[in-house]
Amino acid sequence: MAELRIAIIGGGPAGLAAAATAVDQGARVTLIDESSRLGGQIWRPHLEKAPAAARPWLRRLRRPNVEVRSATQVINADVEAGTLATRGGSLHFDRLILATGARELLLPFPGWTLPGVTGAGGLQALVHGGFDVSGRRTVVAGSGPLLLQVAHSLKRHGARVVRVAEQAPWPRLLRFGRHLGGRRLRQALGLATRRFRTSSWPLAAHGRDRVEAVTLRRSGRSETLRCDALAVGFGLVPNLELPRLLGCREHAGGVWVDEHQRTSVAQVYAAGELTGICGAEGALVEGASAAHHATRTAIPPELLAARERERRFGQALARSFQLRDELRQLANAHTLVCRCEDVPKAALDPQPDWRSAKLHTRCGMGACQGRICGAAAEVLFGWQTSGSRPPLAPVPISRLIASSQEPCSFSTTVKGVNP
Amino acid sequence: MTRFAIVGAGMIGTAVACELAEAGADVVLVHDGPVGGGATAAGMGHLVALPGSPGQTELTQRSLALWRSHSLPDDCETLCCGTLWVARDTRELEELVSQAWVLRDAGTPAELIPAKRLRVLEPELRPDLAGGLRVLSDRAIYAPRAAAELWRRAHSAGARRRQARVAAVAAGQIQMANGTTLEADCVVLAAGDRSRLLWPQLPVRPRKGHLLITTRRATPFIYHQIIEAGYTRSAHGRADASVACNVQPRPTGQVLIGSSRQEGIEHADVEPAILQRMLQRAATYLPGIERLTALRAWTGMRAATPDGEPLIGWIEDGLAVATGHEGLGITQAPATAELLSQLVLGWRPTIDPAPYCPQRFAAKPARRPDPERHALGAVP
Amino acid sequence: MSLRIQLWIDDRAVSVPAGSNVAAAMLSLGGAHRSVHGEPRAPVCGMGVCWECRVWLDGIETRGCLLSAADGMRVRTDG
């Protein structure tokens, strides 16, 4: 059989491990990522410098059989035809590995649309992108292990982190700590800060043209802190747009996969946060497993065992950082839920479901296509978002006109790279 | 009091519900999914004086007059953009001249625009067009909200609704997928192209259309709804797949781009090849469209009939229909609702119902419903 | 001290380290653009999801967080 062409969407840990494994097994790999540099969110380069953890994986991709298409947005996929359409051109594949990762869950609260209020991982990403946070009074809030990591990283970049507010209660975190085991627990303790508070969450951000202060709930009372930056993230939600377009079955908020990382759609695999949030180590394992199966090589037993371990870690993560009901009540009638179209919560209250909300209030109809407000609406109203259609992301019309039926052939695009 | 059960909460179903309820009838609207969530949401919401057969023209003119008498709330996003029909060559220009006379005869002012003035009105149009025809009274609305508004009016006039998937209809009875039934003196089928799933003999088939909307822009791209003169041929044509330039400005600063027509396609998937042809066509007339950002594309099913006229009236005793409007459902909804209500209530119709008689395709003339019996519907 | 570059966002000059992206530059301006109802807004997610950093470069709309800043670059937030 001719060389197997594997397309991998997403250049975070899962995608990198999948690419490195697949090329080791003799496949031709195209790795596609939206960002201009590989690494995903967790291994996002600072300015142009990749973090140490990512470098060995990046080195493994410097091979003639790997083509990296960075700064490339997938706008459509057709599994039967084996084609992917991107903002820059098309390509053919025999197997597709989805590793599109996760985004932050942002929940609306009064003032959350003020400039200077960002995601938690969002602020870290912006700092890595060149935003100067030094000297800024910063409050980090929300939920999940990411908060301490973000706070730590912001401090290293000169921020004055005045509070880290975790909504989960202390006993749950202790139980989670026991689950972490030696190495991870030591890592977590290394991030500990005396600014850390549990059972604490943002009630409102204040300011005229930008955030100037935040009021946090804390043991039945509230505290108001002056700040120049408020970084809030309530955990992660998988990026399901592409698997939904392909019709992949879902399970427990992520893409359903079997133990070989196969989705319900033939020739399509999913790996990493997409299949359930369990962190970078789980993502590496799943990415490698997917590539093994896609290249018809047996998945090494140690990977299968590690996969089980990381899945249990993911379950502990979900249990420990479960969102409290109070967070559903943060938005008042005037609080905007859809920030693209400025739709307030009051407009959504009478709507019976997500589709009606979209049709009758414009919620989710803006540029982000409901990626932010849809996830929030699932939490606030218990609605189910669904379905996606091409184009998966806004794209110049010239690109849709140029999208000929003839994808550029694989051999042409790698010619320049071949030795 | 006669009880009417209307199947379908699109523009037609809600308009019929509103008309009957405001006439004092007992109305139940049966639907699943959001109000205005089918073809109503998929279309452009263009209230357009589209010239066609004398029958079409009469229904359209009556309907546009009724639309003007409705005062729609702000969230219906009414935009008085008019329509600018554009001709590529002298042959198309001649078509527009005769179109102008048809419209003027029907009472709609229509202004021929010389080639030179086209680009004054619409700077994004290509420079070598032959001329145009402007119909200033045409408007665009956001149809799902308009349907919601008509349902609100129906509801305040006493109409109720049942949210359930309909499995089958018969004279005087609706069967739901969940096993329950609803009895009524008269069932009105207004479920667009899906009506044929409930009444297979109905001469309606789906004509799939694609649309695409851009992201918002701060400055308007166009000021009128711009349609190529050949659109009417495409709309009434019988080709397996056709595209025509039909581009609408939205009050949000977005641009809504159409249109396509496909026969015999049952699946609602967005088809990149059709989208590509449709956009190419639009870019032929408005080259600058290539710079705009595509935000979202979708499809919808028009309910088409063999002769292009809608089906409005009795199918048999206890079962009436209002569908088959192809691309004109929004435009023709108020007059359709008025006519259907008059027929089922046994009132004298404002316009001649013959061109829309659902029985017109039958080999032999169908039995006419007994006017006495249907006069039961008359409101005391 | 790393090399710095200067770009213009709606004619406001902003200086950022070389290798930065446009969203980082927008956030350092505070409210870089206005929402559909005129509220000031700035980048939020930093990772290509929220579109609060949408800008037009040479007439083409794109996301500032996925766009590398270049010295002398001019972008607009209003199309």
Coordinates of N, CA, C and O in Angstrom, one line a residue, chain A residues 235-349:
Chain A
G235 N -12.6 26.7 34.3 CA -12.2 25.4 33.7 C -12.3 25.4 32.2 O -12.3 26.4 31.6
L236 N -12.2 24.2 31.7 CA -12.0 24.1 30.2 C -13.2 23.3 29.6 O -13.8 22.5 30.2
V237 N -13.5 23.7 28.4 CA -14.5 22.9 27.6 C -13.9 22.6 26.2 O -13.2 23.4 25.6
P238 N -14.2 21.3 25.8 CA -13.6 20.9 24.5 C -14.0 21.7 23.3 O -15.2 22.2 23.3
N239 N -13.2 21.9 22.3 CA -13.5 22.5 21.1 C -14.2 21.5 20.2 O -13.5 20.8 19.5
L240 N -15.5 21.5 20.1 CA -16.2 20.4 19.5 C -16.7 20.8 18.0 O -17.3 19.9 17.4
E241 N -16.3 21.9 17.5 CA -16.9 22.4 16.3 C -16.6 21.4 15.1 O -17.4 21.0 14.4
L242 N -15.3 21.0 15.0 CA -14.9 20.1 13.9 C -15.5 18.7 14.1 O -16.1 18.2 13.1
P243 N -15.4 18.1 15.3 CA -16.0 16.8 15.4 C -17.5 16.8 15.2 O -18.1 15.9 14.6
R244 N -18.2 17.9 15.6 CA -19.6 18.0 15.3 C -19.9 18.1 13.8 O -20.9 17.5 13.3
L245 N -19.1 18.8 13.1 CA -19.2 18.9 11.7 C -19.1 17.5 11.0 O -19.9 17.2 10.1
L246 N -18.2 16.7 11.6 CA -18.0 15.4 11.0 C -19.1 14.4 11.5 O -19.1 13.3 11.0
G247 N -19.8 14.8 12.5 CA -20.8 13.9 13.0 C -20.3 12.9 14.1 O -21.0 11.8 14.3
C248 N -19.2 13.2 14.7 CA -18.7 12.3 15.8 C -19.7 12.3 17.0 O -20.1 13.3 17.4
R249 N -19.9 11.1 17.5 CA -20.7 10.9 18.6 C -20.1 11.6 19.9 O -18.8 11.6 20.0
E250 N -20.9 12.1 20.8 CA -20.4 12.8 22.0 C -20.7 12.0 23.2 O -21.7 11.2 23.2
H251 N -19.9 12.1 24.2 CA -20.2 11.5 25.5 C -19.6 12.3 26.6 O -18.4 12.7 26.5
A252 N -20.4 12.6 27.6 CA -20.0 13.3 28.8 C -19.3 14.6 28.4 O -18.2 14.9 29.0
G253 N -19.8 15.4 27.5 CA -19.3 16.7 27.2 C -18.1 16.7 26.2 O -17.6 17.7 25.9
G254 N -17.6 15.5 25.8 CA -16.5 15.5 24.9 C -16.8 14.5 23.8 O -17.9 14.0 23.6
V255 N -15.8 14.2 22.9 CA -16.0 13.3 21.8 C -15.8 11.9 22.3 O -14.9 11.6 23.1
W256 N -16.8 11.0 22.0 CA -16.7 9.6 22.4 C -15.6 9.0 21.6 O -15.5 9.1 20.4
V257 N -14.7 8.2 22.3 CA -13.7 7.4 21.6 C -13.6 6.1 22.3 O -13.9 5.9 23.4
D258 N -13.1 5.1 21.5 CA -12.8 3.7 22.1 C -11.4 3.7 22.6 O -10.7 4.8 22.6
E259 N -10.9 2.6 23.1 CA -9.6 2.6 23.7 C -8.5 2.8 22.8 O -7.4 3.0 23.1
H260 N -8.8 2.8 21.4 CA -7.8 3.1 20.4 C -7.9 4.5 19.9 O -7.3 4.9 18.9
Q261 N -8.7 5.3 20.6 CA -9.0 6.7 20.3 C -9.8 6.9 19.0 O -9.8 8.0 18.4
R262 N -10.5 5.8 18.5 CA -11.3 5.9 17.4 C -12.6 6.6 17.7 O -13.2 6.3 18.7
T263 N -13.1 7.5 16.9 CA -14.4 8.2 17.1 C -15.4 7.3 16.5 O -15.1 6.2 15.9
S264 N -16.7 7.7 16.5 CA -17.7 6.9 15.9 C -17.7 7.0 14.4 O -18.4 6.4 13.7
V265 N -16.9 7.9 13.8 CA -16.8 8.1 12.4 C -15.5 7.4 11.9 O -14.4 7.6 12.4
A266 N -15.7 6.5 10.9 CA -14.6 5.7 10.4 C -13.4 6.6 9.9 O -13.6 7.7 9.3
Q267 N -12.2 6.2 10.2 CA -10.9 6.9 9.9 C -10.7 8.2 10.6 O -9.8 8.9 10.3
V268 N -11.6 8.5 11.6 CA -11.4 9.7 12.4 C -11.1 9.4 13.8 O -11.8 8.6 14.4
Y269 N -10.0 9.9 14.3 CA -9.6 9.7 15.7 C -9.7 11.0 16.5 O -9.7 12.1 15.9
A270 N -9.8 10.9 17.8 CA -9.7 12.1 18.6 C -8.8 11.8 19.8 O -8.8 10.7 20.3
A271 N -8.1 12.9 20.2 CA -7.1 12.7 21.3 C -7.0 14.0 22.1 O -7.2 15.1 21.5
G272 N -6.7 13.9 23.3 CA -6.5 15.0 24.2 C -7.7 15.6 24.8 O -8.7 14.8 25.0
E273 N -7.7 16.8 25.1 CA -8.8 17.5 25.9 C -10.2 17.3 25.2 O -11.2 17.3 25.9
L274 N -10.2 17.1 23.9 CA -11.4 16.9 23.1 C -12.2 15.8 23.6 O -13.4 15.7 23.5
T275 N -11.5 14.7 24.2 CA -12.3 13.5 24.6 C -12.6 13.6 26.1 O -13.1 12.6 26.6
G276 N -12.3 14.7 26.7 CA -12.5 14.8 28.2 C -11.3 15.5 28.8 O -10.2 15.1 28.4
I277 N -11.5 16.4 29.6 CA -10.4 17.2 30.1 C -9.6 16.4 31.1 O -10.1 15.9 32.1
C278 N -8.3 16.1 30.7 CA -7.4 15.5 31.7 C -6.0 15.9 31.6 O -5.1 15.3 32.2
G279 N -5.7 17.0 31.0 CA -4.4 17.6 31.1 C -3.4 17.1 30.0 O -3.7 16.3 29.2
A280 N -2.2 17.7 30.1 CA -1.2 17.6 29.0 C -0.7 16.1 29.0 O -0.5 15.6 27.9
E281 N -0.5 15.5 30.1 CA 0.1 14.2 30.1 C -0.9 13.2 29.5 O -0.5 12.3 28.7
G282 N -2.1 13.3 29.8 CA -3.1 12.4 29.2 C -3.2 12.7 27.7 O -3.4 11.8 26.9
A283 N -3.1 13.9 27.3 CA -3.1 14.3 25.9 C -2.0 13.7 25.1 O -2.2 13.1 24.0
L284 N -0.8 13.6 25.7 CA 0.4 13.0 25.0 C 0.1 11.5 24.8 O 0.3 11.0 23.7
V285 N -0.4 10.9 25.8 CA -0.7 9.5 25.7 C -1.8 9.2 24.7 O -1.6 8.3 23.8
E286 N -2.8 10.0 24.7 CA -3.9 9.7 23.7 C -3.5 10.0 22.3 O -3.8 9.3 21.3
G287 N -2.7 11.1 22.1 CA -2.2 11.4 20.8 C -1.3 10.3 20.2 O -1.5 9.9 19.1
A288 N -0.4 9.8 21.1 CA 0.5 8.7 20.6 C -0.4 7.4 20.3 O -0.2 6.8 19.3
S289 N -1.4 7.1 21.2 CA -2.2 5.9 20.9 C -3.0 6.1 19.6 O -3.0 5.1 18.8
A290 N -3.5 7.2 19.4 CA -4.3 7.4 18.1 C -3.4 7.2 16.9 O -3.8 6.5 16.0
A291 N -2.2 7.7 17.0 CA -1.2 7.5 15.9 C -0.8 6.1 15.7 O -0.7 5.6 14.5
H292 N -0.7 5.4 16.8 CA -0.3 4.0 16.7 C -1.5 3.2 15.9 O -1.2 2.5 15.0
H293 N -2.7 3.4 16.4 CA -3.8 2.7 15.8 C -4.0 3.1 14.3 O -4.2 2.3 13.4
A294 N -3.8 4.4 14.1 CA -4.0 4.9 12.7 C -3.0 4.4 11.7 O -3.3 4.2 10.6
T295 N -1.8 4.1 12.2 CA -0.8 3.5 11.4 C -0.8 1.9 11.5 O 0.2 1.3 11.0
R296 N -1.8 1.4 12.1 CA -2.0 0.0 12.2 C -0.8 -0.7 13.0 O -0.4 -1.8 12.6
T297 N -0.3 0.0 14.0 CA 0.7 -0.6 14.8 C 0.0 -0.8 16.2 O -0.8 0.1 16.6
A298 N 0.4 -1.8 16.9 CA -0.3 -2.1 18.2 C 0.1 -0.9 19.2 O 1.2 -0.4 19.2
I299 N -0.9 -0.6 20.0 CA -0.6 0.5 21.0 C 0.1 -0.2 22.2 O -0.3 -1.2 22.7
P300 N 1.3 0.3 22.5 CA 2.1 -0.4 23.6 C 1.3 -0.4 24.8 O 0.6 0.5 25.2
P301 N 1.4 -1.5 25.6 CA 0.6 -1.7 26.8 C 0.8 -0.6 27.8 O -0.1 -0.2 28.5
E302 N 2.1 -0.1 27.9 CA 2.3 1.0 28.9 C 1.5 2.3 28.5 O 1.0 3.0 29.4
L303 N 1.2 2.5 27.2 CA 0.4 3.6 26.8 C -1.1 3.4 27.3 O -1.7 4.3 27.8
L304 N -1.5 2.1 27.1 CA -2.9 1.8 27.5 C -3.1 2.0 29.0 O -4.1 2.5 29.4
A305 N -2.0 1.5 29.7 CA -2.1 1.7 31.2 C -2.1 3.2 31.6 O -2.9 3.6 32.4
A306 N -1.2 3.9 30.9 CA -1.1 5.3 31.2 C -2.4 6.0 30.9 O -2.9 6.9 31.6
R307 N -3.1 5.6 29.8 CA -4.3 6.2 29.4 C -5.4 6.0 30.5 O -6.1 7.0 30.9
E308 N -5.5 4.8 31.1 CA -6.4 4.5 32.2 C -6.1 5.4 33.3 O -7.0 6.0 33.9
R309 N -4.8 5.6 33.7 CA -4.4 6.4 34.8 C -4.8 7.8 34.6 O -5.4 8.5 35.5
E310 N -4.6 8.4 33.4 CA -4.9 9.8 33.1 C -6.4 10.0 33.1 O -6.8 11.1 33.4
R311 N -7.1 9.0 32.6 CA -8.6 9.2 32.6 C -9.1 9.3 34.0 O -10.0 10.0 34.3
R312 N -8.5 8.4 34.9 CA -9.0 8.5 36.3 C -8.6 9.9 36.9 O -9.4 10.5 37.6
F313 N -7.4 10.4 36.5 CA -7.1 11.7 36.9 C -8.1 12.8 36.4 O -8.5 13.7 37.2
G314 N -8.5 12.6 35.2 CA -9.5 13.5 34.6 C -10.8 13.5 35.4 O -11.4 14.5 35.6
Q315 N -11.2 12.3 35.8 CA -12.4 12.1 36.5 C -12.3 12.8 37.9 O -13.2 13.5 38.3
A316 N -11.1 12.7 38.5 CA -10.9 13.3 39.8 C -10.9 14.9 39.6 O -11.5 15.6 40.5
L317 N -10.4 15.3 38.5 CA -10.4 16.7 38.2 C -11.8 17.3 38.1 O -12.1 18.3 38.7
A318 N -12.6 16.5 37.4 CA -14.0 17.0 37.1 C -14.8 17.0 38.5 O -15.5 18.0 38.7
R319 N -14.5 16.0 39.3 CA -15.2 15.9 40.6 C -14.8 17.1 41.5 O -15.6 17.7 42.1
S320 N -13.5 17.3 41.6 CA -13.0 18.2 42.5 C -13.3 19.7 42.2 O -13.5 20.5 43.1
F321 N -13.3 20.0 40.9 CA -13.5 21.4 40.5 C -14.9 21.6 39.9 O -15.1 22.5 39.2
Q322 N -15.8 20.7 40.3 CA -17.2 20.9 39.9 C -17.7 22.3 40.3 O -17.5 22.8 41.3
L323 N -18.5 22.9 39.3 CA -18.9 24.3 39.5 C -20.1 24.3 40.5 O -21.0 23.6 40.4
R324 N -20.0 25.3 41.4 CA -21.1 25.4 42.4 C -22.3 26.2 41.8 O -22.1 26.9 40.8
D325 N -23.5 25.9 42.3 CA -24.7 26.4 41.8 C -24.7 28.0 41.8 O -25.3 28.6 40.9
E326 N -24.1 28.6 42.8 CA -24.1 30.0 42.9 C -23.6 30.7 41.6 O -24.0 31.8 41.2
L327 N -22.7 30.0 40.9 CA -22.1 30.6 39.7 C -23.1 30.8 38.6 O -22.9 31.6 37.7
R328 N -24.2 30.0 38.6 CA -25.3 30.2 37.6 C -26.1 31.5 37.9 O -26.9 31.9 37.1
Q329 N -25.9 32.0 39.1 CA -26.7 33.2 39.4 C -25.9 34.5 39.4 O -26.4 35.6 39.8
L330 N -24.7 34.5 38.9 CA -23.8 35.7 38.9 C -24.4 36.8 38.0 O -24.4 37.9 38.3
A331 N -24.9 36.4 36.8 CA -25.4 37.3 35.8 C -26.7 37.9 36.3 O -27.6 37.1 36.7
N332 N -26.9 39.2 36.2 CA -28.2 39.7 36.5 C -28.9 40.0 35.2 O -28.4 39.7 34.1
A333 N -30.1 40.6 35.2 CA -30.9 40.7 34.0 C -30.1 41.5 32.9 O -30.3 41.2 31.7
H334 N -29.3 42.5 33.3 CA -28.7 43.4 32.3 C -27.3 42.8 31.9 O -26.7 43.3 31.0
T335 N -26.8 41.8 32.6 CA -25.5 41.3 32.2 C -25.5 40.7 30.9 O -26.4 39.9 30.5
L336 N -24.6 41.1 30.0 CA -24.5 40.5 28.7 C -24.1 39.1 28.8 O -23.1 38.8 29.5
V337 N -24.7 38.2 28.0 CA -24.3 36.8 27.9 C -23.5 36.6 26.6 O -22.4 36.1 26.6
C338 N -24.1 37.1 25.5 CA -23.4 37.1 24.2 C -22.7 38.4 24.0 O -23.4 39.4 23.9
R339 N -21.4 38.4 24.1 CA -20.7 39.6 24.0 C -20.4 40.0 22.5 O -20.1 41.2 22.3
C340 N -20.6 39.1 21.6 CA -20.5 39.5 20.2 C -21.7 40.4 19.8 O -21.5 41.4 19.1
E341 N -22.9 40.0 20.2 CA -24.1 40.7 19.8 C -24.7 41.5 20.9 O -25.8 42.0 20.8
D342 N -24.0 41.6 22.1 CA -24.5 42.3 23.2 C -26.0 41.9 23.6 O -26.9 42.7 23.8
V343 N -26.1 40.6 23.9 CA -27.5 40.1 24.3 C -27.5 39.9 25.8 O -26.7 39.1 26.3
P344 N -28.4 40.6 26.5 CA -28.4 40.5 28.0 C -29.1 39.2 28.4 O -29.9 38.6 27.7
K345 N -28.9 38.8 29.6 CA -29.5 37.6 30.2 C -31.0 37.7 30.1 O -31.7 36.7 29.8
A346 N -31.6 38.9 30.4 CA -33.0 39.0 30.4 C -33.6 38.6 29.1 O -34.8 38.1 29.1
A347 N -32.9 38.8 28.0 CA -33.5 38.5 26.7 C -33.5 36.9 26.5 O -34.3 36.4 25.8
L348 N -32.6 36.3 27.2 CA -32.5 34.8 27.1 C -33.5 34.1 28.0 O -33.9 32.9 27.7
D349 N -33.8 34.7 29.2 CA -34.6 34.0 30.2 C -35.9 33.4 29.6 O -36.2 32.3 29.9

